[in-house]
PDB file with one MODEL, atoms N, CA, C and O in Angstrom:
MODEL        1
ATOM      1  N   UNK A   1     -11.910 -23.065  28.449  1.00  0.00           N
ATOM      2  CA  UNK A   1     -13.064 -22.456  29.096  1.00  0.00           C
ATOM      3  C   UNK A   1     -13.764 -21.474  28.167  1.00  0.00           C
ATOM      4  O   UNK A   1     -14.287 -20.517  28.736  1.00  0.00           O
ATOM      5  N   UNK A   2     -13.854 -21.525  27.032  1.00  0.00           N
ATOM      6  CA  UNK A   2     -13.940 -20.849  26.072  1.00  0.00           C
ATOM      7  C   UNK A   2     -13.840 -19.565  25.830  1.00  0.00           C
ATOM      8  O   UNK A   2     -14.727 -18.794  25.466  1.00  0.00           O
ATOM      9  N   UNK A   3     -12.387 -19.293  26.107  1.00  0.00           N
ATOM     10  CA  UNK A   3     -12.030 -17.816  25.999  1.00  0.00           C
ATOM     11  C   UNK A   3     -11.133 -18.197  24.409  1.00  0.00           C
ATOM     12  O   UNK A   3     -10.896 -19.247  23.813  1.00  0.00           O
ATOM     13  N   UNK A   4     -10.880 -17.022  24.200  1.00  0.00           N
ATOM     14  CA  UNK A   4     -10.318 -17.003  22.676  1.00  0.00           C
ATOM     15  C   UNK A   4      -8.976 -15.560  23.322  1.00  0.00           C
ATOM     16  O   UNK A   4      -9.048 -14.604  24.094  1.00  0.00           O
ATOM     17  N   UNK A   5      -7.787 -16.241  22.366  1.00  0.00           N
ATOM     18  CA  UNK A   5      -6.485 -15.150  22.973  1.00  0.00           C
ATOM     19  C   UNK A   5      -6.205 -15.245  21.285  1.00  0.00           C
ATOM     20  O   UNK A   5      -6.489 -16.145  20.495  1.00  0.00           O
ATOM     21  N   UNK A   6      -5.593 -14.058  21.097  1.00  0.00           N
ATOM     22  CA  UNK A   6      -5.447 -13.773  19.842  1.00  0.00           C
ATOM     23  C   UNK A   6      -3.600 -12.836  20.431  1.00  0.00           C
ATOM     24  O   UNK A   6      -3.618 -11.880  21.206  1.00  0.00           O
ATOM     25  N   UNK A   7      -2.746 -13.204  20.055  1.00  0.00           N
ATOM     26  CA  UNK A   7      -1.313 -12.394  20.617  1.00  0.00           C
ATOM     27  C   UNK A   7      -0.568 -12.410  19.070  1.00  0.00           C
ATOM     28  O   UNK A   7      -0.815 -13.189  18.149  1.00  0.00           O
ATOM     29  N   UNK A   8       0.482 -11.226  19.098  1.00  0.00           N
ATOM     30  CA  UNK A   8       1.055 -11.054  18.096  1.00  0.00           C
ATOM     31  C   UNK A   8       2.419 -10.622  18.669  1.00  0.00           C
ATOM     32  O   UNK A   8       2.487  -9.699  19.481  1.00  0.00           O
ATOM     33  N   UNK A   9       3.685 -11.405  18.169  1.00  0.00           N
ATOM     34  CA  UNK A   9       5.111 -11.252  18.850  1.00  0.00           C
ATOM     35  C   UNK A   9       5.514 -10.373  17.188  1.00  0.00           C
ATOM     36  O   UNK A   9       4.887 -10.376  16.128  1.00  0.00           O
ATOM     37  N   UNK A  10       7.018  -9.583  17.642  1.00  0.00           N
ATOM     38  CA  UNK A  10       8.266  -9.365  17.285  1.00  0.00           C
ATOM     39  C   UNK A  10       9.358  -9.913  17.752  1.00  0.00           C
ATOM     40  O   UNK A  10       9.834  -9.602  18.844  1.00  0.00           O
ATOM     41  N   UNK A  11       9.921 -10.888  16.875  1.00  0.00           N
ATOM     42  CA  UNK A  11      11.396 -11.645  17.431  1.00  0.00           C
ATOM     43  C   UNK A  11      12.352 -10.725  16.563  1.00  0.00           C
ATOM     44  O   UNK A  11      12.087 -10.327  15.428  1.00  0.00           O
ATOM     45  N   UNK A  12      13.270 -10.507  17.130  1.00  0.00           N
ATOM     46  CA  UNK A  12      14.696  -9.749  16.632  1.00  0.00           C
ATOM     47  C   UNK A  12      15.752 -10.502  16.745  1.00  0.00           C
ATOM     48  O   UNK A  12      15.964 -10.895  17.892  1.00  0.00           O
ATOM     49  N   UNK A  13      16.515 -10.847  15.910  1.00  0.00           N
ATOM     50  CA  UNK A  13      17.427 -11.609  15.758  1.00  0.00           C
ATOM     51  C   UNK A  13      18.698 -10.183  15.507  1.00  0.00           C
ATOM     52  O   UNK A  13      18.594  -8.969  15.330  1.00  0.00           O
ATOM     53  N   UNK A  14      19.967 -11.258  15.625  1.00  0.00           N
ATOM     54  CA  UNK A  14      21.312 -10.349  15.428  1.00  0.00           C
ATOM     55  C   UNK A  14      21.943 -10.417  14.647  1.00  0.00           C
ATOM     56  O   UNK A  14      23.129 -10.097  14.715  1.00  0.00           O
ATOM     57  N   UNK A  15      21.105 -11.067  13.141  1.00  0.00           N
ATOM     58  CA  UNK A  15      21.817 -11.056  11.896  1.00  0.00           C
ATOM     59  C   UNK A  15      20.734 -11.416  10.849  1.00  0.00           C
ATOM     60  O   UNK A  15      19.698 -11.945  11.251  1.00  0.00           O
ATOM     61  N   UNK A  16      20.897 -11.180   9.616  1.00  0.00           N
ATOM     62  CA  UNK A  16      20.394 -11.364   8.976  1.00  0.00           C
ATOM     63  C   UNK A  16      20.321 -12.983   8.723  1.00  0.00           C
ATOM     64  O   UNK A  16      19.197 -13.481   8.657  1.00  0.00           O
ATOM     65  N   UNK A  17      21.253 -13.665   8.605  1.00  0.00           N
ATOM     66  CA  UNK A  17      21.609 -15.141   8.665  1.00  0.00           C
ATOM     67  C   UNK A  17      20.410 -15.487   9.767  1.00  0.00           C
ATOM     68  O   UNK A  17      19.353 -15.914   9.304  1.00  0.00           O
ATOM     69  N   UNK A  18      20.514 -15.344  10.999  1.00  0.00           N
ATOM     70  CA  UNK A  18      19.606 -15.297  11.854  1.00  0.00           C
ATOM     71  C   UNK A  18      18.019 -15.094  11.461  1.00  0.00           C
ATOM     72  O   UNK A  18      17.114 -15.660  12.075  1.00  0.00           O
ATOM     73  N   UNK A  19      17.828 -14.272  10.432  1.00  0.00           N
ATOM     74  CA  UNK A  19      16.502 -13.925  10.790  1.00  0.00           C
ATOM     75  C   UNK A  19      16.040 -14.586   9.446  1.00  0.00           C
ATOM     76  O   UNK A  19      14.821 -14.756   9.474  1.00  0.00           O
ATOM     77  N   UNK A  20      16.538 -14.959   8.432  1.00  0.00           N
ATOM     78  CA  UNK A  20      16.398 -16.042   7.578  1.00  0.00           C
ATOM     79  C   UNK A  20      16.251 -17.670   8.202  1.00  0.00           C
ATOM     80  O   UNK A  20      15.415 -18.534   7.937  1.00  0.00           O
ATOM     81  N   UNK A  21      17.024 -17.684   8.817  1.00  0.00           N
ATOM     82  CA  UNK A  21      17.035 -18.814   9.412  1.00  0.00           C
ATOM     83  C   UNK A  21      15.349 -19.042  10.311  1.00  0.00           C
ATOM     84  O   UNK A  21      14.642 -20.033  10.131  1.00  0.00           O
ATOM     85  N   UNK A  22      15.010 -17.945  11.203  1.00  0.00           N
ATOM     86  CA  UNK A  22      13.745 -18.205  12.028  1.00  0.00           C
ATOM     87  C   UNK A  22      12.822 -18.260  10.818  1.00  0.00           C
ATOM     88  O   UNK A  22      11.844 -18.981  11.011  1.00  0.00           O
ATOM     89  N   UNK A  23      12.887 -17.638   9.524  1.00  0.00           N
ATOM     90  CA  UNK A  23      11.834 -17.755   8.696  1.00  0.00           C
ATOM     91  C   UNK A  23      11.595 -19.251   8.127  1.00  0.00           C
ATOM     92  O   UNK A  23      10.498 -19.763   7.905  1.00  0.00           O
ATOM     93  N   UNK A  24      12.645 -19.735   7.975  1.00  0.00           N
ATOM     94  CA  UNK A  24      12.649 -21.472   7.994  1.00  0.00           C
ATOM     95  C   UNK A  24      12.214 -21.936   8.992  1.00  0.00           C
ATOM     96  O   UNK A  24      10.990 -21.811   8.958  1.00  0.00           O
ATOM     97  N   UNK A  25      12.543 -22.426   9.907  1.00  0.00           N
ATOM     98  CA  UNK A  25      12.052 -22.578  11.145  1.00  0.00           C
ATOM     99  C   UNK A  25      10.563 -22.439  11.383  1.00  0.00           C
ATOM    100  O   UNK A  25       9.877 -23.307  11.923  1.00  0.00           O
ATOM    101  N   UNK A  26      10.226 -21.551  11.042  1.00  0.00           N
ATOM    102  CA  UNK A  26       8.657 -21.124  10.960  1.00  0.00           C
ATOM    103  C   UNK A  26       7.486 -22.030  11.820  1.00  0.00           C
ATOM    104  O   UNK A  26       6.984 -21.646  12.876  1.00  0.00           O
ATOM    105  N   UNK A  27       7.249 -22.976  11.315  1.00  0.00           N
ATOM    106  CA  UNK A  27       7.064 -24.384  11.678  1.00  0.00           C
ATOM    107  C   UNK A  27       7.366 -24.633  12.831  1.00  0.00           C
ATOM    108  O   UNK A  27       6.423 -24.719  13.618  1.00  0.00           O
ATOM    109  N   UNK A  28       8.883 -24.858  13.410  1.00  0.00           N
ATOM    110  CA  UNK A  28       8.900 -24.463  14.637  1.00  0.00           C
ATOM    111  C   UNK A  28       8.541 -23.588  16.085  1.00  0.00           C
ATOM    112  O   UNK A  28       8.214 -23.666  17.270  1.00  0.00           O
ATOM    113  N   UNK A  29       8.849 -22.801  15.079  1.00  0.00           N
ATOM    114  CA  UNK A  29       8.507 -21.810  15.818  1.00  0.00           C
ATOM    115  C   UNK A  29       6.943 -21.083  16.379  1.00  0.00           C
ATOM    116  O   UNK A  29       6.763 -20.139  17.149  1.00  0.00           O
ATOM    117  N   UNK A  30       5.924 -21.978  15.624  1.00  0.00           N
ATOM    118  CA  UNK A  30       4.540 -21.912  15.579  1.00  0.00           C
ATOM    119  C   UNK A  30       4.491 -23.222  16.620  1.00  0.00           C
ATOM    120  O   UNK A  30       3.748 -22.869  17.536  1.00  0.00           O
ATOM    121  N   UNK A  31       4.969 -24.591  16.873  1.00  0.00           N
ATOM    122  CA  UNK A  31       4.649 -25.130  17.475  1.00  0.00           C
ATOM    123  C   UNK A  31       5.152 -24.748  18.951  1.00  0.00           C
ATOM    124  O   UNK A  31       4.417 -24.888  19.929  1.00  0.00           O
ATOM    125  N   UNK A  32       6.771 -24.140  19.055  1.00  0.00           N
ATOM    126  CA  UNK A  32       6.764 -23.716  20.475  1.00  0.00           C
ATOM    127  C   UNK A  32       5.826 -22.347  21.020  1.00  0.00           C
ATOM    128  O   UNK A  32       5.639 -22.091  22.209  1.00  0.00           O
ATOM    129  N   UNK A  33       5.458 -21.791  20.221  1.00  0.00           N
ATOM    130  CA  UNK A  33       4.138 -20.788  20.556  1.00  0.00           C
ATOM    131  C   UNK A  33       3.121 -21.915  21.407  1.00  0.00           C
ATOM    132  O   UNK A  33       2.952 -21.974  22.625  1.00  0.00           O
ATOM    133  N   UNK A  34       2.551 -22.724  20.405  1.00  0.00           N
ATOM    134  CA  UNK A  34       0.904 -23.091  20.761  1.00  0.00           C
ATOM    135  C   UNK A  34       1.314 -23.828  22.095  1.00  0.00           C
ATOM    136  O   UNK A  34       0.529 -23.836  23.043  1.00  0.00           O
ATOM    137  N   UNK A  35       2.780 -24.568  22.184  1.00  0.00           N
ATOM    138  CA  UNK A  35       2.630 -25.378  23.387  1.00  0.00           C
ATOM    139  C   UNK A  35       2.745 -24.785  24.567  1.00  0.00           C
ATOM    140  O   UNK A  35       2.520 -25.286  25.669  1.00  0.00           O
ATOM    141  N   UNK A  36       3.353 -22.935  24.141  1.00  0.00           N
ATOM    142  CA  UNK A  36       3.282 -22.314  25.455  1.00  0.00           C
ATOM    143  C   UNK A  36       2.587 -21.696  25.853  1.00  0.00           C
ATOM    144  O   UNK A  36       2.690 -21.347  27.029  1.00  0.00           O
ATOM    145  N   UNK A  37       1.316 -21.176  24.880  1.00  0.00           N
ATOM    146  CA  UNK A  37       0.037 -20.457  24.912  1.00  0.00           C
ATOM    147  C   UNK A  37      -0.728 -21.392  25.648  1.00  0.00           C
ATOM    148  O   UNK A  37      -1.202 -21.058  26.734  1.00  0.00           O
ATOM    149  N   UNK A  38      -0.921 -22.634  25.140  1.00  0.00           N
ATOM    150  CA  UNK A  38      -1.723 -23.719  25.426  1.00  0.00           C
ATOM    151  C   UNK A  38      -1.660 -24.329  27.252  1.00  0.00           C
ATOM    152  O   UNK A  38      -2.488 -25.132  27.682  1.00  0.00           O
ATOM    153  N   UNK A  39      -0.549 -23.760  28.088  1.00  0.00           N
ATOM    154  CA  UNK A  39      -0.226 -24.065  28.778  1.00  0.00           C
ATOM    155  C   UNK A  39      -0.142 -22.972  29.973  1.00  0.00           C
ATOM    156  O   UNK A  39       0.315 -23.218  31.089  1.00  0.00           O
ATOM    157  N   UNK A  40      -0.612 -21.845  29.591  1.00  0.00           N
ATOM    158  CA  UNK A  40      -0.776 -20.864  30.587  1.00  0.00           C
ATOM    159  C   UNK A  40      -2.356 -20.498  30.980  1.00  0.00           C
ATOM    160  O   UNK A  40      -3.319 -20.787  30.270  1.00  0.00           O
ATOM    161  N   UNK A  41      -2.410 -19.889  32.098  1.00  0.00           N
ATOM    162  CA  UNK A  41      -3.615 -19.767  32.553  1.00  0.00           C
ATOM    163  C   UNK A  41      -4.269 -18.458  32.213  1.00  0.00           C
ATOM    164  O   UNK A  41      -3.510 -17.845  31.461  1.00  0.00           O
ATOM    165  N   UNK A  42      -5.263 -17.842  32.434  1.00  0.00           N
ATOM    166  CA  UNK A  42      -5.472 -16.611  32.401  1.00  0.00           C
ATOM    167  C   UNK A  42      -5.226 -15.594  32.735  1.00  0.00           C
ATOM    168  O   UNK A  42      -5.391 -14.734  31.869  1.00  0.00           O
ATOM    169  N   UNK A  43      -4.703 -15.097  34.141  1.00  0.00           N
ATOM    170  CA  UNK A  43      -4.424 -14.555  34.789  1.00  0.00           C
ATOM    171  C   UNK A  43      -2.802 -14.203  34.335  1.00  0.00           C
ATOM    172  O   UNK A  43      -2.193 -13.177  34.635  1.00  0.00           O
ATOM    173  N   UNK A  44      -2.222 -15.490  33.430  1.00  0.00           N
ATOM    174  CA  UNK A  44      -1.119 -14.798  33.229  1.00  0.00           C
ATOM    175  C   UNK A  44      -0.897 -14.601  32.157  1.00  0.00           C
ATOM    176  O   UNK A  44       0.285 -14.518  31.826  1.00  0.00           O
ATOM    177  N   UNK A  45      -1.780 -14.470  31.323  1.00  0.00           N
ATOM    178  CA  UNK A  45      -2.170 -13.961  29.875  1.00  0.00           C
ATOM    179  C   UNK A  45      -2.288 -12.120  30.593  1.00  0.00           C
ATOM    180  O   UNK A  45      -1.517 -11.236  30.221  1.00  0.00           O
ATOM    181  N   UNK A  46      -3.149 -11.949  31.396  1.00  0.00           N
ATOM    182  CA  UNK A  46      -2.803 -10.615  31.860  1.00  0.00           C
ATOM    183  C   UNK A  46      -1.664 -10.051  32.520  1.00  0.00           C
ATOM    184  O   UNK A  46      -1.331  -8.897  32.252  1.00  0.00           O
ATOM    185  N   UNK A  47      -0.894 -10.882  33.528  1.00  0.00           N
ATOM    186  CA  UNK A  47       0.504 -10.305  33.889  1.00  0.00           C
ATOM    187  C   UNK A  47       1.563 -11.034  33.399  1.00  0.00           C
ATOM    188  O   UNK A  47       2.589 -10.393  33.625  1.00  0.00           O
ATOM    189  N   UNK A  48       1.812 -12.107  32.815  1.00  0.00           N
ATOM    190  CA  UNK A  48       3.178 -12.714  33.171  1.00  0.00           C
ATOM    191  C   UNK A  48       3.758 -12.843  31.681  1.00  0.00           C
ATOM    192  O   UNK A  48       4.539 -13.742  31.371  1.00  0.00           O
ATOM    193  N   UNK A  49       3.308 -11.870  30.796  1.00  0.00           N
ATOM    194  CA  UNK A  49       4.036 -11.896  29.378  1.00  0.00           C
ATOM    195  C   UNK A  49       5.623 -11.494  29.238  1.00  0.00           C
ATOM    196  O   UNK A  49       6.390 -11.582  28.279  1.00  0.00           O
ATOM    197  N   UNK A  50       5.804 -11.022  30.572  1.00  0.00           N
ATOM    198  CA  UNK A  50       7.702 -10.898  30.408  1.00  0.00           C
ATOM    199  C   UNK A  50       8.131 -12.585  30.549  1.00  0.00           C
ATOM    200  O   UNK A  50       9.203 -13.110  30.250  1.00  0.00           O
ATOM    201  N   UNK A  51       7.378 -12.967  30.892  1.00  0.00           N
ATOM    202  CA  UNK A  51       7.978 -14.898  31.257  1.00  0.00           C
ATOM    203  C   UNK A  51       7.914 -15.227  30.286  1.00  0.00           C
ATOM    204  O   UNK A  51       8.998 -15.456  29.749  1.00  0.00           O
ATOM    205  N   UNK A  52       6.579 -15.468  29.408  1.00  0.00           N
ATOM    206  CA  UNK A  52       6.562 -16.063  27.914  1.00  0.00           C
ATOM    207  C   UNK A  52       7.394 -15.383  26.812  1.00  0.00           C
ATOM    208  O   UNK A  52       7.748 -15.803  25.711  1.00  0.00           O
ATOM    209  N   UNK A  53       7.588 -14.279  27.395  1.00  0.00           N
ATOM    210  CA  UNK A  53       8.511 -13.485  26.440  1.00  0.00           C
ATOM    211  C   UNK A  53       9.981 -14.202  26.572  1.00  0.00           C
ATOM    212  O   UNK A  53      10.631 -14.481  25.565  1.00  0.00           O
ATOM    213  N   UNK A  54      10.434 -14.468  27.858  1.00  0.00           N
ATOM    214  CA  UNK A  54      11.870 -14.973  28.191  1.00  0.00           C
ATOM    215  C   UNK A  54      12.121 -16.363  27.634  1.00  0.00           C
ATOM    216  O   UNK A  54      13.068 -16.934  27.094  1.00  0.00           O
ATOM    217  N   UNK A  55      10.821 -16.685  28.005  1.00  0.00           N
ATOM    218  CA  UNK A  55      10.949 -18.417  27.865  1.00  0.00           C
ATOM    219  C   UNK A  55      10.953 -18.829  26.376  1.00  0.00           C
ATOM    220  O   UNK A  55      11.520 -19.868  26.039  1.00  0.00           O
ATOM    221  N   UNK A  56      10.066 -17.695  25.093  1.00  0.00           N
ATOM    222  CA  UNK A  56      10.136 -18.060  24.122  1.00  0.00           C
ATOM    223  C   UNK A  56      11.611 -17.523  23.479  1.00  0.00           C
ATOM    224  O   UNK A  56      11.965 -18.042  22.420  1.00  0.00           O
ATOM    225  N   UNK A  57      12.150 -16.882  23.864  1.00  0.00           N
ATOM    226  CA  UNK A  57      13.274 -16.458  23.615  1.00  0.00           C
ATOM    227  C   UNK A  57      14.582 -17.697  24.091  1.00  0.00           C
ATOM    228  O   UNK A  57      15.616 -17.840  23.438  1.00  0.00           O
ATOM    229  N   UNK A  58      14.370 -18.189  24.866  1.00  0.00           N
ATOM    230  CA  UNK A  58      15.374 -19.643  25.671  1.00  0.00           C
ATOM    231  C   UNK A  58      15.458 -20.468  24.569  1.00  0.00           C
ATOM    232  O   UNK A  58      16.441 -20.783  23.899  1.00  0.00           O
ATOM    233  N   UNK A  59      14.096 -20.831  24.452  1.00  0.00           N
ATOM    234  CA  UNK A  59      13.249 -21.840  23.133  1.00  0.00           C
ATOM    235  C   UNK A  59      14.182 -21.676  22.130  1.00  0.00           C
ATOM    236  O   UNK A  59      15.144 -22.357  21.773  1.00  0.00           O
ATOM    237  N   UNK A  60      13.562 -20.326  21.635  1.00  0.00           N
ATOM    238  CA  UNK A  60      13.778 -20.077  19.890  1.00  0.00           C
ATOM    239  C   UNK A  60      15.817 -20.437  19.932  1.00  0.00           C
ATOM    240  O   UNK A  60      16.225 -21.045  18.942  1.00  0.00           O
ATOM    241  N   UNK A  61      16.855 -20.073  20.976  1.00  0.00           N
ATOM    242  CA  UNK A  61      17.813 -19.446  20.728  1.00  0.00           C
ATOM    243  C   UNK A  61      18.156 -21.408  20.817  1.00  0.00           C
ATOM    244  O   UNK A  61      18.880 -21.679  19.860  1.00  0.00           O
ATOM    245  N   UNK A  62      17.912 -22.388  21.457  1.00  0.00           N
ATOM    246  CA  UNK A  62      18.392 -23.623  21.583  1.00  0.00           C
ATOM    247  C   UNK A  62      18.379 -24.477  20.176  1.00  0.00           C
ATOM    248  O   UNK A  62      19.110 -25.444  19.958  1.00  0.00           O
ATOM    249  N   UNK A  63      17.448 -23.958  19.299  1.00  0.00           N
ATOM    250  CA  UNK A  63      17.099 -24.432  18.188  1.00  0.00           C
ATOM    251  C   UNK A  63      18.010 -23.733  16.812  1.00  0.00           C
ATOM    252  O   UNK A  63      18.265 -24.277  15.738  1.00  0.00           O
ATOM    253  N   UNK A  64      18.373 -22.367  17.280  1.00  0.00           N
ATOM    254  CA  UNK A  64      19.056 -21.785  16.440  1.00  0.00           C
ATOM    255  C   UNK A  64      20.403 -22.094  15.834  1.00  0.00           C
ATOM    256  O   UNK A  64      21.030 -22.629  16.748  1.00  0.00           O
ATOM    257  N   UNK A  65      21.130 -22.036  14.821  1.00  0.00           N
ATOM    258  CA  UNK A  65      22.720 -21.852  14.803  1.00  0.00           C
ATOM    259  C   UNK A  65      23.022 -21.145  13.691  1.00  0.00           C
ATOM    260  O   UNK A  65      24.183 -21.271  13.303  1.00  0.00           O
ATOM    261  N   UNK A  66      22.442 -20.569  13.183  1.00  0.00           N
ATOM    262  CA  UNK A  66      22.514 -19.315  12.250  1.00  0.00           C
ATOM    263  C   UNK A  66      23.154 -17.786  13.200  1.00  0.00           C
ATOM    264  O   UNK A  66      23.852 -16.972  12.595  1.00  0.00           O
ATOM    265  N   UNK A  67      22.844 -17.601  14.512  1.00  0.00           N
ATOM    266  CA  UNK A  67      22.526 -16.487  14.990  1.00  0.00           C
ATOM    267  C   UNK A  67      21.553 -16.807  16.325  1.00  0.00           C
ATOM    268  O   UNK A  67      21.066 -17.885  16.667  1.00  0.00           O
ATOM    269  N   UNK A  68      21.494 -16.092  16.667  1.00  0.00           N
ATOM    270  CA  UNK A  68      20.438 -15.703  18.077  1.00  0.00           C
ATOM    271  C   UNK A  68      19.503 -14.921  17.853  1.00  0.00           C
ATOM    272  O   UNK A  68      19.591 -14.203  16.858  1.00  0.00           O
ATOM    273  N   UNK A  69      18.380 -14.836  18.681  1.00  0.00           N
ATOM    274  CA  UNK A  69      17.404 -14.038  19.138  1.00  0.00           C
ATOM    275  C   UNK A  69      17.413 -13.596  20.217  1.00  0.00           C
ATOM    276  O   UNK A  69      17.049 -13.942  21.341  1.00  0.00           O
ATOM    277  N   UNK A  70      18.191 -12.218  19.442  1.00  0.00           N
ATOM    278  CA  UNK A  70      17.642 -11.163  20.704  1.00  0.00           C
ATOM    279  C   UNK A  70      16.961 -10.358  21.481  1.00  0.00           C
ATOM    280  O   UNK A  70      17.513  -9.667  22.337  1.00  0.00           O
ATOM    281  N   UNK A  71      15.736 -10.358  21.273  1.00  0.00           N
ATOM    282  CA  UNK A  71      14.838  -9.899  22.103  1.00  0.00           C
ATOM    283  C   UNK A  71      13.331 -10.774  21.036  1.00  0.00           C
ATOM    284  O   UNK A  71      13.290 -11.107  19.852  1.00  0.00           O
ATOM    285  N   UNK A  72      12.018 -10.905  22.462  1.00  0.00           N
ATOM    286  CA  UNK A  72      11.440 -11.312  21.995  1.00  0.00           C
ATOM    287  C   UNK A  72       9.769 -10.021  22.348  1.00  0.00           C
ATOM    288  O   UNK A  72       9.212 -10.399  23.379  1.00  0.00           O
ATOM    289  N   UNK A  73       9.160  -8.964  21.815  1.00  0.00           N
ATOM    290  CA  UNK A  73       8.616  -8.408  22.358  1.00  0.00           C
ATOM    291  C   UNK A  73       6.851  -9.075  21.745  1.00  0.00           C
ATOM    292  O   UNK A  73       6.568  -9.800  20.791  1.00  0.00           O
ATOM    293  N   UNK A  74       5.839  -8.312  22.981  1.00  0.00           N
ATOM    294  CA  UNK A  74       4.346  -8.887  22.596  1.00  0.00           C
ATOM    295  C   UNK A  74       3.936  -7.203  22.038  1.00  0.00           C
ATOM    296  O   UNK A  74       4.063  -6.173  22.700  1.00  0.00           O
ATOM    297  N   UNK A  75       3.438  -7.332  20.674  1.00  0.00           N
ATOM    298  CA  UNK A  75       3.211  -6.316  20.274  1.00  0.00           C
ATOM    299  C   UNK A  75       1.288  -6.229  19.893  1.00  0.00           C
ATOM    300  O   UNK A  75       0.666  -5.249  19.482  1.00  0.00           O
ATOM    301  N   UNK A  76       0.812  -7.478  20.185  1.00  0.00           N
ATOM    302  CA  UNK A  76      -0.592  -6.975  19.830  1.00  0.00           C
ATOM    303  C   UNK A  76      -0.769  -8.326  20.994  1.00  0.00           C
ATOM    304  O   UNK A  76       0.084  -9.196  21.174  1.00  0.00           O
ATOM    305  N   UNK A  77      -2.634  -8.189  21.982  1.00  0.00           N
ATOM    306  CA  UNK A  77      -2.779  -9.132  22.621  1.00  0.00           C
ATOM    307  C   UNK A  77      -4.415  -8.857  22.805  1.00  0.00           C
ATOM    308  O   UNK A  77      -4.833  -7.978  23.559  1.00  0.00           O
ATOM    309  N   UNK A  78      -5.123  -9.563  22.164  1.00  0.00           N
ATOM    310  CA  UNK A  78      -6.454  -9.566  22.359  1.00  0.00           C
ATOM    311  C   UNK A  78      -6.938 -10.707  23.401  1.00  0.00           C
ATOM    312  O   UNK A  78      -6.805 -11.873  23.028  1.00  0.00           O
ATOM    313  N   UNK A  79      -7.421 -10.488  24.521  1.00  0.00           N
ATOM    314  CA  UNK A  79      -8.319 -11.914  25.625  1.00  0.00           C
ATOM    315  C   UNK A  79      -9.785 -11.838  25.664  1.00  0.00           C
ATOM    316  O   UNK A  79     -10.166 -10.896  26.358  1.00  0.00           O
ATOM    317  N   UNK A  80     -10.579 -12.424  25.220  1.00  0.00           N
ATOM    318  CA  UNK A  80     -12.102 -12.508  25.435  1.00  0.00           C
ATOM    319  C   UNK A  80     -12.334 -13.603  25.844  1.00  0.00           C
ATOM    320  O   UNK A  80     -13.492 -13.934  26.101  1.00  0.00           O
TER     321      UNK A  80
ENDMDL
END
């Protein structure tokens, strides 16, 4: 509908092994973004970022075996 969302995460992992590992991943981890950005509505671009927060955190940790991700926070979020 031609709105433009511009969001910026912090993933924390529980090891260094871990957080090397998401930097590989990368790739991944850009496509489970767009398919979950791509899939929410507006309204929950304004409230429901603890969900995308949980859900990208479910995501990232199924793909992992270096380590986990432990917390996933939204640290910048522009909606126009």
């Amino acid at each position: 509908d031609n709105r433009v969302v511009r969001i910026q995460f912090r993933i924390v992992t529980d090891s260094k092994g871990a957080h090397e590992e998401l930097q590989k991943r990368d790739f991944q981890l850009q496509n489970v973004l767009i398919k979950e950005l791509a899939a929410m509505e507006v309204s929950e671009f304004k409230s429901g970022l603890d969900e995308l927060e949980a859900s990208l955190k479910t995501k990232l940790n199924a793909m992992m075996t270096e380590g986990k991700v432990t917390e996933v926070y939204t640290i910048q979020k522009v909606l126009q």
